[in-house]
């Protein structure tokens, strides 16, 4: 698999392309099943990514649809890519299912827009800040210590794959100013974290904006991530007290998109945001 890529979304893409090819030659699912001596359910499950087809299954379908050589090569490569496991699989025991689903989707996202009014966004946290944050949460969430270790390691790996590779994610984040003043760990941890924000904000694919505390905020929403894809519908990820969930309803996603647009309009520009971070960082002595 390439440096960034989601096995589950590639399976969905493979099924979608096979359905498109079937429809382009005017065949129904029942027609395909009859000609290949399959059940109609098998055809449907392959197209809806409920069943992962064998290489022979894909070759049989492509032959039936008279797909040209380039299409055959592309779809067989897509199938091989969908077989690979994501980097996050080794942390499956420690990460909640919704987080695993998030990092899977992020691997295919072209743009993530993140509003954070409470803590430094996970994609921008230093290792020490992440440890301090989870230590502060420990009396409430009470997860095993080994999971804390693995979650921090996974958070660092997530940053490496999404922001520091040859195909980095485009990230736009708006952070409420009070987050820069809310202490996790000692003053050294906070100083290092804010200095890291300035450093990462200079990356070409990262846009970091600060919403000043004296700016009215008429949007009563908690933190969220708005994910955009090249060929899948947008989705929104919401973190809540009892876990997290995805919003996929088109109208609701559009409402979050407009909310983020508003946050961008009223936040400081990039240069002013960097200067404010530097100023607050100097206070963490």
PDB file of C-alpha atoms in Angstrom:
ATOM      1  CA  UNK A   1       0.000   0.000   0.000  1.00  0.00           C
ATOM      2  CA  UNK A   2       1.178   3.546  -0.664  1.00  0.00           C
ATOM      3  CA  UNK A   3       2.249   5.746   2.214  1.00  0.00           C
ATOM      4  CA  UNK A   4      -1.313   6.926   2.831  1.00  0.00           C
ATOM      5  CA  UNK A   5      -4.353   4.842   2.033  1.00  0.00           C
ATOM      6  CA  UNK A   6      -7.403   3.253   3.625  1.00  0.00           C
ATOM      7  CA  UNK A   7      -7.959  -0.488   3.040  1.00  0.00           C
ATOM      8  CA  UNK A   8     -11.684  -0.190   3.834  1.00  0.00           C
ATOM      9  CA  UNK A   9     -12.283   2.739   1.485  1.00  0.00           C
ATOM     10  CA  UNK A  10     -10.307   0.994  -1.233  1.00  0.00           C
ATOM     11  CA  UNK A  11     -12.619  -1.995  -0.877  1.00  0.00           C
ATOM     12  CA  UNK A  12     -15.574   0.338  -1.226  1.00  0.00           C
ATOM     13  CA  UNK A  13     -13.972   1.950  -4.272  1.00  0.00           C
ATOM     14  CA  UNK A  14     -13.332  -1.464  -5.855  1.00  0.00           C
ATOM     15  CA  UNK A  15     -16.948  -2.511  -5.422  1.00  0.00           C
ATOM     16  CA  UNK A  16     -18.175   0.804  -6.783  1.00  0.00           C
ATOM     17  CA  UNK A  17     -15.980   0.521  -9.879  1.00  0.00           C
ATOM     18  CA  UNK A  18     -17.134  -3.032 -10.536  1.00  0.00           C
ATOM     19  CA  UNK A  19     -20.755  -1.904 -10.308  1.00  0.00           C
ATOM     20  CA  UNK A  20     -20.059   0.981 -12.674  1.00  0.00           C
ATOM     21  CA  UNK A  21     -18.524  -1.407 -15.207  1.00  0.00           C
ATOM     22  CA  UNK A  22     -21.499  -3.767 -14.930  1.00  0.00           C
ATOM     23  CA  UNK A  23     -23.952  -0.961 -15.518  1.00  0.00           C
ATOM     24  CA  UNK A  24     -21.900   0.362 -18.454  1.00  0.00           C
ATOM     25  CA  UNK A  25     -22.470  -2.898 -20.350  1.00  0.00           C
ATOM     26  CA  UNK A  26     -26.162  -3.035 -19.466  1.00  0.00           C
ATOM     27  CA  UNK A  27     -26.090  -6.089 -17.216  1.00  0.00           C
ATOM     28  CA  UNK A  28     -28.131  -6.666 -14.090  1.00  0.00           C
ATOM     29  CA  UNK A  29     -26.767  -8.410 -11.045  1.00  0.00           C
ATOM     30  CA  UNK A  30     -28.879 -11.441 -11.856  1.00  0.00           C
ATOM     31  CA  UNK A  31     -27.375 -11.542 -15.368  1.00  0.00           C
ATOM     32  CA  UNK A  32     -23.845 -11.574 -13.950  1.00  0.00           C
ATOM     33  CA  UNK A  33     -24.739 -14.255 -11.416  1.00  0.00           C
ATOM     34  CA  UNK A  34     -26.230 -16.476 -14.130  1.00  0.00           C
ATOM     35  CA  UNK A  35     -23.256 -16.145 -16.477  1.00  0.00           C
ATOM     36  CA  UNK A  36     -20.638 -16.773 -13.788  1.00  0.00           C
ATOM     37  CA  UNK A  37     -22.732 -19.369 -11.947  1.00  0.00           C
ATOM     38  CA  UNK A  38     -22.690 -17.267  -8.798  1.00  0.00           C
ATOM     39  CA  UNK A  39     -25.525 -16.281  -6.516  1.00  0.00           C
ATOM     40  CA  UNK A  40     -27.020 -12.823  -7.041  1.00  0.00           C
ATOM     41  CA  UNK A  41     -26.196 -12.152  -3.382  1.00  0.00           C
ATOM     42  CA  UNK A  42     -22.486 -12.640  -4.093  1.00  0.00           C
ATOM     43  CA  UNK A  43     -22.538 -10.029  -6.848  1.00  0.00           C
ATOM     44  CA  UNK A  44     -24.368  -7.587  -4.576  1.00  0.00           C
ATOM     45  CA  UNK A  45     -22.052  -8.189  -1.638  1.00  0.00           C
ATOM     46  CA  UNK A  46     -18.938  -7.647  -3.765  1.00  0.00           C
ATOM     47  CA  UNK A  47     -20.303  -4.396  -5.181  1.00  0.00           C
ATOM     48  CA  UNK A  48     -21.293  -3.146  -1.726  1.00  0.00           C
ATOM     49  CA  UNK A  49     -17.938  -4.124  -0.176  1.00  0.00           C
ATOM     50  CA  UNK A  50     -19.602  -6.688   2.093  1.00  0.00           C
ATOM     51  CA  UNK A  51     -17.547  -9.520   0.600  1.00  0.00           C
ATOM     52  CA  UNK A  52     -13.945  -9.145  -0.501  1.00  0.00           C
ATOM     53  CA  UNK A  53     -13.533 -10.766  -3.935  1.00  0.00           C
ATOM     54  CA  UNK A  54     -10.702 -13.116  -4.802  1.00  0.00           C
ATOM     55  CA  UNK A  55      -8.354 -12.093  -7.590  1.00  0.00           C
ATOM     56  CA  UNK A  56     -10.062 -14.673  -9.814  1.00  0.00           C
ATOM     57  CA  UNK A  57     -13.477 -13.150  -8.981  1.00  0.00           C
ATOM     58  CA  UNK A  58     -12.261  -9.741 -10.145  1.00  0.00           C
ATOM     59  CA  UNK A  59     -10.662 -11.187 -13.277  1.00  0.00           C
ATOM     60  CA  UNK A  60     -13.874 -13.056 -14.130  1.00  0.00           C
ATOM     61  CA  UNK A  61     -15.936  -9.889 -13.729  1.00  0.00           C
ATOM     62  CA  UNK A  62     -13.531  -7.786 -15.775  1.00  0.00           C
ATOM     63  CA  UNK A  63     -13.518 -10.388 -18.542  1.00  0.00           C
ATOM     64  CA  UNK A  64     -17.320 -10.469 -18.558  1.00  0.00           C
ATOM     65  CA  UNK A  65     -17.444  -6.662 -18.761  1.00  0.00           C
ATOM     66  CA  UNK A  66     -14.821  -6.592 -21.566  1.00  0.00           C
ATOM     67  CA  UNK A  67     -12.667  -4.195 -19.546  1.00  0.00           C
ATOM     68  CA  UNK A  68      -9.575  -2.956 -21.372  1.00  0.00           C
ATOM     69  CA  UNK A  69      -6.047  -3.696 -20.212  1.00  0.00           C
ATOM     70  CA  UNK A  70      -5.583  -0.414 -18.318  1.00  0.00           C
ATOM     71  CA  UNK A  71      -8.814  -0.822 -16.364  1.00  0.00           C
ATOM     72  CA  UNK A  72      -7.963  -4.422 -15.553  1.00  0.00           C
ATOM     73  CA  UNK A  73      -4.555  -3.398 -14.239  1.00  0.00           C
ATOM     74  CA  UNK A  74      -5.961  -0.512 -12.177  1.00  0.00           C
ATOM     75  CA  UNK A  75      -8.651  -2.583 -10.485  1.00  0.00           C
ATOM     76  CA  UNK A  76      -6.364  -5.516  -9.764  1.00  0.00           C
ATOM     77  CA  UNK A  77      -3.869  -3.100  -8.195  1.00  0.00           C
ATOM     78  CA  UNK A  78      -6.733  -1.539  -6.224  1.00  0.00           C
ATOM     79  CA  UNK A  79      -7.656  -4.983  -4.920  1.00  0.00           C
ATOM     80  CA  UNK A  80      -4.061  -5.677  -3.893  1.00  0.00           C
ATOM     81  CA  UNK A  81      -3.918  -2.328  -2.084  1.00  0.00           C
ATOM     82  CA  UNK A  82      -7.155  -3.143  -0.260  1.00  0.00           C
ATOM     83  CA  UNK A  83      -5.524  -6.321   1.084  1.00  0.00           C
ATOM     84  CA  UNK A  84      -2.864  -4.371   2.951  1.00  0.00           C
ATOM     85  CA  UNK A  85      -3.288  -3.453   6.599  1.00  0.00           C
ATOM     86  CA  UNK A  86      -3.107   0.115   7.837  1.00  0.00           C
ATOM     87  CA  UNK A  87      -0.353   1.207  10.218  1.00  0.00           C
ATOM     88  CA  UNK A  88      -2.978   1.512  12.961  1.00  0.00           C
ATOM     89  CA  UNK A  89      -3.744  -2.221  13.069  1.00  0.00           C
ATOM     90  CA  UNK A  90      -1.015  -2.865  15.634  1.00  0.00           C
ATOM     91  CA  UNK A  91      -2.834  -0.534  18.040  1.00  0.00           C
ATOM     92  CA  UNK A  92      -6.259  -2.127  17.578  1.00  0.00           C
ATOM     93  CA  UNK A  93      -6.379  -3.422  21.146  1.00  0.00           C
ATOM     94  CA  UNK A  94      -5.692  -0.020  22.695  1.00  0.00           C
ATOM     95  CA  UNK A  95      -7.671   2.377  20.492  1.00  0.00           C
ATOM     96  CA  UNK A  96     -11.469   2.724  20.568  1.00  0.00           C
ATOM     97  CA  UNK A  97     -13.296   1.514  17.416  1.00  0.00           C
ATOM     98  CA  UNK A  98     -14.324   5.054  16.454  1.00  0.00           C
ATOM     99  CA  UNK A  99     -10.693   6.224  16.573  1.00  0.00           C
ATOM    100  CA  UNK A 100      -9.665   3.295  14.379  1.00  0.00           C
ATOM    101  CA  UNK A 101     -12.411   4.282  11.952  1.00  0.00           C
ATOM    102  CA  UNK A 102     -11.203   7.899  12.035  1.00  0.00           C
ATOM    103  CA  UNK A 103      -7.567   7.106  11.225  1.00  0.00           C
ATOM    104  CA  UNK A 104      -8.731   4.720   8.506  1.00  0.00           C
ATOM    105  CA  UNK A 105     -10.713   7.528   6.862  1.00  0.00           C
ATOM    106  CA  UNK A 106      -7.976  10.104   7.423  1.00  0.00           C
ATOM    107  CA  UNK A 107      -5.659   7.889   5.390  1.00  0.00           C
ATOM    108  CA  UNK A 108      -7.766   8.667   2.289  1.00  0.00           C
ATOM    109  CA  UNK A 109      -8.770  12.258   3.138  1.00  0.00           C
ATOM    110  CA  UNK A 110      -7.416  15.107   1.028  1.00  0.00           C
ATOM    111  CA  UNK A 111      -8.334  17.789   3.582  1.00  0.00           C
ATOM    112  CA  UNK A 112      -9.168  17.832   7.284  1.00  0.00           C
ATOM    113  CA  UNK A 113     -10.597  20.941   8.954  1.00  0.00           C
ATOM    114  CA  UNK A 114     -10.386  20.827  12.751  1.00  0.00           C
ATOM    115  CA  UNK A 115     -12.030  23.087  15.339  1.00  0.00           C
ATOM    116  CA  UNK A 116     -10.648  22.682  18.842  1.00  0.00           C
ATOM    117  CA  UNK A 117     -11.899  24.792  21.796  1.00  0.00           C
ATOM    118  CA  UNK A 118     -10.548  22.587  24.620  1.00  0.00           C
ATOM    119  CA  UNK A 119      -7.093  21.050  24.034  1.00  0.00           C
ATOM    120  CA  UNK A 120      -4.321  21.070  21.444  1.00  0.00           C
ATOM    121  CA  UNK A 121      -5.506  18.949  18.476  1.00  0.00           C
ATOM    122  CA  UNK A 122      -4.166  15.402  18.516  1.00  0.00           C
ATOM    123  CA  UNK A 123      -2.392  15.861  15.181  1.00  0.00           C
ATOM    124  CA  UNK A 124      -0.378  18.746  16.668  1.00  0.00           C
ATOM    125  CA  UNK A 125       0.397  17.455  20.161  1.00  0.00           C
ATOM    126  CA  UNK A 126       3.897  16.760  21.412  1.00  0.00           C
ATOM    127  CA  UNK A 127       4.557  13.417  23.071  1.00  0.00           C
ATOM    128  CA  UNK A 128       4.857  14.966  26.553  1.00  0.00           C
ATOM    129  CA  UNK A 129       1.682  17.013  26.151  1.00  0.00           C
ATOM    130  CA  UNK A 130      -0.211  13.898  25.017  1.00  0.00           C
ATOM    131  CA  UNK A 131       1.019  11.981  28.083  1.00  0.00           C
ATOM    132  CA  UNK A 132       0.073  14.844  30.400  1.00  0.00           C
ATOM    133  CA  UNK A 133      -3.373  15.150  28.804  1.00  0.00           C
ATOM    134  CA  UNK A 134      -4.078  11.440  29.178  1.00  0.00           C
ATOM    135  CA  UNK A 135      -2.772  11.469  32.752  1.00  0.00           C
ATOM    136  CA  UNK A 136      -5.256  14.227  33.547  1.00  0.00           C
ATOM    137  CA  UNK A 137      -8.055  12.155  32.003  1.00  0.00           C
ATOM    138  CA  UNK A 138      -7.031   8.909  33.725  1.00  0.00           C
ATOM    139  CA  UNK A 139      -9.096   9.382  36.940  1.00  0.00           C
ATOM    140  CA  UNK A 140     -12.214   9.708  34.769  1.00  0.00           C
ATOM    141  CA  UNK A 141     -11.702   7.311  31.860  1.00  0.00           C
ATOM    142  CA  UNK A 142      -9.660   4.780  33.909  1.00  0.00           C
ATOM    143  CA  UNK A 143      -8.050   2.978  31.008  1.00  0.00           C
ATOM    144  CA  UNK A 144      -5.164   0.513  31.585  1.00  0.00           C
ATOM    145  CA  UNK A 145      -1.733   2.119  31.820  1.00  0.00           C
ATOM    146  CA  UNK A 146      -0.455   0.042  28.910  1.00  0.00           C
ATOM    147  CA  UNK A 147      -3.231   1.494  26.752  1.00  0.00           C
ATOM    148  CA  UNK A 148      -2.130   5.013  27.675  1.00  0.00           C
ATOM    149  CA  UNK A 149       1.368   4.186  26.445  1.00  0.00           C
ATOM    150  CA  UNK A 150       0.065   2.653  23.226  1.00  0.00           C
ATOM    151  CA  UNK A 151      -2.347   5.514  22.558  1.00  0.00           C
ATOM    152  CA  UNK A 152       0.423   8.083  22.835  1.00  0.00           C
ATOM    153  CA  UNK A 153       2.645   6.035  20.527  1.00  0.00           C
ATOM    154  CA  UNK A 154      -0.272   5.673  18.098  1.00  0.00           C
ATOM    155  CA  UNK A 155      -0.883   9.442  18.209  1.00  0.00           C
ATOM    156  CA  UNK A 156       2.739  10.091  17.263  1.00  0.00           C
ATOM    157  CA  UNK A 157       2.525   7.510  14.466  1.00  0.00           C
ATOM    158  CA  UNK A 158      -0.660   9.177  13.196  1.00  0.00           C
ATOM    159  CA  UNK A 159       1.167  12.499  12.966  1.00  0.00           C
ATOM    160  CA  UNK A 160       4.091  10.905  11.161  1.00  0.00           C
ATOM    161  CA  UNK A 161       1.932   9.245   8.517  1.00  0.00           C
ATOM    162  CA  UNK A 162      -0.412  12.167   7.941  1.00  0.00           C
ATOM    163  CA  UNK A 163       1.792  15.242   8.245  1.00  0.00           C
ATOM    164  CA  UNK A 164       5.405  14.233   7.719  1.00  0.00           C
ATOM    165  CA  UNK A 165       5.331  11.874   4.757  1.00  0.00           C
ATOM    166  CA  UNK A 166       5.766  12.486   1.051  1.00  0.00           C
ATOM    167  CA  UNK A 167       1.967  12.697   0.579  1.00  0.00           C
ATOM    168  CA  UNK A 168       0.966  14.845   3.574  1.00  0.00           C
ATOM    169  CA  UNK A 169      -2.573  15.628   4.567  1.00  0.00           C
ATOM    170  CA  UNK A 170      -3.772  19.208   4.087  1.00  0.00           C
ATOM    171  CA  UNK A 171      -4.780  20.318   7.600  1.00  0.00           C
ATOM    172  CA  UNK A 172      -6.594  23.505   8.552  1.00  0.00           C
ATOM    173  CA  UNK A 173      -7.162  23.938  12.265  1.00  0.00           C
ATOM    174  CA  UNK A 174      -8.691  26.683  14.390  1.00  0.00           C
ATOM    175  CA  UNK A 175      -7.779  26.629  18.087  1.00  0.00           C
ATOM    176  CA  UNK A 176      -9.437  28.717  20.780  1.00  0.00           C
ATOM    177  CA  UNK A 177      -6.896  30.963  22.547  1.00  0.00           C
ATOM    178  CA  UNK A 178      -7.706  29.597  26.012  1.00  0.00           C
ATOM    179  CA  UNK A 179      -6.295  26.228  24.895  1.00  0.00           C
ATOM    180  CA  UNK A 180      -2.835  27.829  24.768  1.00  0.00           C
ATOM    181  CA  UNK A 181      -3.198  28.878  28.413  1.00  0.00           C
ATOM    182  CA  UNK A 182      -4.718  25.663  29.773  1.00  0.00           C
ATOM    183  CA  UNK A 183      -1.915  23.767  31.473  1.00  0.00           C
ATOM    184  CA  UNK A 184      -1.235  20.068  31.034  1.00  0.00           C
ATOM    185  CA  UNK A 185       2.043  18.900  32.525  1.00  0.00           C
ATOM    186  CA  UNK A 186       4.624  21.348  33.811  1.00  0.00           C
ATOM    187  CA  UNK A 187       5.629  24.672  32.270  1.00  0.00           C
ATOM    188  CA  UNK A 188       8.355  22.997  30.196  1.00  0.00           C
ATOM    189  CA  UNK A 189       5.729  20.745  28.586  1.00  0.00           C
ATOM    190  CA  UNK A 190       3.574  23.754  27.725  1.00  0.00           C
ATOM    191  CA  UNK A 191       6.481  25.797  26.356  1.00  0.00           C
ATOM    192  CA  UNK A 192       7.620  22.891  24.206  1.00  0.00           C
ATOM    193  CA  UNK A 193       4.063  22.327  22.978  1.00  0.00           C
ATOM    194  CA  UNK A 194       3.503  25.925  21.947  1.00  0.00           C
ATOM    195  CA  UNK A 195       6.901  26.143  20.270  1.00  0.00           C
ATOM    196  CA  UNK A 196       5.948  22.995  18.360  1.00  0.00           C
ATOM    197  CA  UNK A 197       2.728  24.676  17.198  1.00  0.00           C
ATOM    198  CA  UNK A 198       4.708  27.538  15.700  1.00  0.00           C
ATOM    199  CA  UNK A 199       7.062  25.120  13.983  1.00  0.00           C
ATOM    200  CA  UNK A 200       4.357  22.937  12.469  1.00  0.00           C
ATOM    201  CA  UNK A 201       2.287  25.973  11.429  1.00  0.00           C
ATOM    202  CA  UNK A 202       5.065  26.870   8.989  1.00  0.00           C
ATOM    203  CA  UNK A 203       4.532  23.665   7.017  1.00  0.00           C
ATOM    204  CA  UNK A 204       3.065  24.358   3.594  1.00  0.00           C
ATOM    205  CA  UNK A 205       0.223  21.862   4.080  1.00  0.00           C
ATOM    206  CA  UNK A 206      -0.771  23.114   7.549  1.00  0.00           C
ATOM    207  CA  UNK A 207      -2.833  26.227   8.246  1.00  0.00           C
ATOM    208  CA  UNK A 208      -3.148  27.076  11.924  1.00  0.00           C
ATOM    209  CA  UNK A 209      -5.393  29.871  13.160  1.00  0.00           C
ATOM    210  CA  UNK A 210      -6.139  31.095  16.676  1.00  0.00           C
ATOM    211  CA  UNK A 211      -9.559  32.359  17.734  1.00  0.00           C
ATOM    212  CA  UNK A 212      -8.882  35.186  20.188  1.00  0.00           C
ATOM    213  CA  UNK A 213     -10.641  34.958  23.547  1.00  0.00           C
ATOM    214  CA  UNK A 214     -12.226  38.398  23.134  1.00  0.00           C
ATOM    215  CA  UNK A 215     -13.915  37.345  19.860  1.00  0.00           C
ATOM    216  CA  UNK A 216     -17.633  36.537  20.231  1.00  0.00           C
ATOM    217  CA  UNK A 217     -18.376  32.910  19.400  1.00  0.00           C
ATOM    218  CA  UNK A 218     -22.009  32.435  18.318  1.00  0.00           C
ATOM    219  CA  UNK A 219     -21.446  28.735  17.474  1.00  0.00           C
ATOM    220  CA  UNK A 220     -22.229  26.470  20.457  1.00  0.00           C
ATOM    221  CA  UNK A 221     -20.307  23.458  19.210  1.00  0.00           C
ATOM    222  CA  UNK A 222     -17.642  21.264  20.721  1.00  0.00           C
ATOM    223  CA  UNK A 223     -14.555  20.046  18.852  1.00  0.00           C
ATOM    224  CA  UNK A 224     -15.026  18.461  15.444  1.00  0.00           C
ATOM    225  CA  UNK A 225     -13.117  17.330  12.371  1.00  0.00           C
ATOM    226  CA  UNK A 226     -14.524  17.871   8.891  1.00  0.00           C
ATOM    227  CA  UNK A 227     -12.995  15.359   6.458  1.00  0.00           C
ATOM    228  CA  UNK A 228     -13.047  15.866   2.691  1.00  0.00           C
ATOM    229  CA  UNK A 229     -12.206  13.133   0.156  1.00  0.00           C
ATOM    230  CA  UNK A 230     -11.407  13.125  -3.575  1.00  0.00           C
ATOM    231  CA  UNK A 231     -14.199  10.680  -4.421  1.00  0.00           C
ATOM    232  CA  UNK A 232     -16.263  10.039  -1.272  1.00  0.00           C
ATOM    233  CA  UNK A 233     -18.819  12.250   0.504  1.00  0.00           C
ATOM    234  CA  UNK A 234     -17.602  14.554   3.260  1.00  0.00           C
ATOM    235  CA  UNK A 235     -17.978  13.364   6.834  1.00  0.00           C
ATOM    236  CA  UNK A 236     -17.687  14.979  10.261  1.00  0.00           C
ATOM    237  CA  UNK A 237     -16.136  13.363  13.330  1.00  0.00           C
ATOM    238  CA  UNK A 238     -17.427  14.438  16.742  1.00  0.00           C
ATOM    239  CA  UNK A 239     -15.685  13.697  20.021  1.00  0.00           C
ATOM    240  CA  UNK A 240     -18.078  13.331  22.940  1.00  0.00           C
ATOM    241  CA  UNK A 241     -17.859  12.360  26.607  1.00  0.00           C
ATOM    242  CA  UNK A 242     -18.984   8.791  25.950  1.00  0.00           C
ATOM    243  CA  UNK A 243     -16.836   8.186  22.885  1.00  0.00           C
ATOM    244  CA  UNK A 244     -17.209   9.653  19.424  1.00  0.00           C
ATOM    245  CA  UNK A 245     -19.414   9.405  16.363  1.00  0.00           C
ATOM    246  CA  UNK A 246     -19.511  10.257  12.666  1.00  0.00           C
ATOM    247  CA  UNK A 247     -21.995  12.599  11.033  1.00  0.00           C
ATOM    248  CA  UNK A 248     -22.725  11.673   7.415  1.00  0.00           C
ATOM    249  CA  UNK A 249     -26.112  13.301   6.798  1.00  0.00           C
ATOM    250  CA  UNK A 250     -25.519  15.759   3.947  1.00  0.00           C
ATOM    251  CA  UNK A 251     -27.394  18.678   5.511  1.00  0.00           C
ATOM    252  CA  UNK A 252     -25.727  18.260   8.903  1.00  0.00           C
ATOM    253  CA  UNK A 253     -22.262  17.961   7.352  1.00  0.00           C
ATOM    254  CA  UNK A 254     -22.930  21.146   5.383  1.00  0.00           C
ATOM    255  CA  UNK A 255     -23.918  22.909   8.618  1.00  0.00           C
ATOM    256  CA  UNK A 256     -20.568  21.985  10.154  1.00  0.00           C
ATOM    257  CA  UNK A 257     -18.821  23.153   7.000  1.00  0.00           C
ATOM    258  CA  UNK A 258     -20.498  26.566   7.285  1.00  0.00           C
ATOM    259  CA  UNK A 259     -19.666  26.698  10.990  1.00  0.00           C
ATOM    260  CA  UNK A 260     -15.989  26.121  10.240  1.00  0.00           C
ATOM    261  CA  UNK A 261     -16.051  28.738   7.476  1.00  0.00           C
ATOM    262  CA  UNK A 262     -17.363  31.211  10.055  1.00  0.00           C
ATOM    263  CA  UNK A 263     -14.621  30.267  12.538  1.00  0.00           C
ATOM    264  CA  UNK A 264     -12.007  30.917   9.849  1.00  0.00           C
ATOM    265  CA  UNK A 265     -13.490  34.334   9.101  1.00  0.00           C
ATOM    266  CA  UNK A 266     -13.397  35.520  12.718  1.00  0.00           C
ATOM    267  CA  UNK A 267     -10.053  33.969  13.726  1.00  0.00           C
ATOM    268  CA  UNK A 268      -6.663  35.654  13.509  1.00  0.00           C
ATOM    269  CA  UNK A 269      -4.717  35.264  10.283  1.00  0.00           C
ATOM    270  CA  UNK A 270      -1.753  32.891  10.198  1.00  0.00           C
ATOM    271  CA  UNK A 271       0.916  35.493  10.948  1.00  0.00           C
ATOM    272  CA  UNK A 272      -1.024  36.998  13.865  1.00  0.00           C
ATOM    273  CA  UNK A 273      -1.783  33.502  15.168  1.00  0.00           C
ATOM    274  CA  UNK A 274       1.901  32.570  15.165  1.00  0.00           C
ATOM    275  CA  UNK A 275       2.780  35.767  16.995  1.00  0.00           C
ATOM    276  CA  UNK A 276       0.133  35.171  19.653  1.00  0.00           C
ATOM    277  CA  UNK A 277       1.391  31.622  20.202  1.00  0.00           C
ATOM    278  CA  UNK A 278       4.964  32.941  20.611  1.00  0.00           C
ATOM    279  CA  UNK A 279       3.808  35.584  23.094  1.00  0.00           C
ATOM    280  CA  UNK A 280       1.946  33.050  25.250  1.00  0.00           C
ATOM    281  CA  UNK A 281       4.790  30.547  24.945  1.00  0.00           C
ATOM    282  CA  UNK A 282       7.189  33.061  26.519  1.00  0.00           C
ATOM    283  CA  UNK A 283       4.966  33.175  29.576  1.00  0.00           C
ATOM    284  CA  UNK A 284       5.416  29.462  30.198  1.00  0.00           C
ATOM    285  CA  UNK A 285       8.740  29.853  32.002  1.00  0.00           C
TER     286      UNK A 285
END
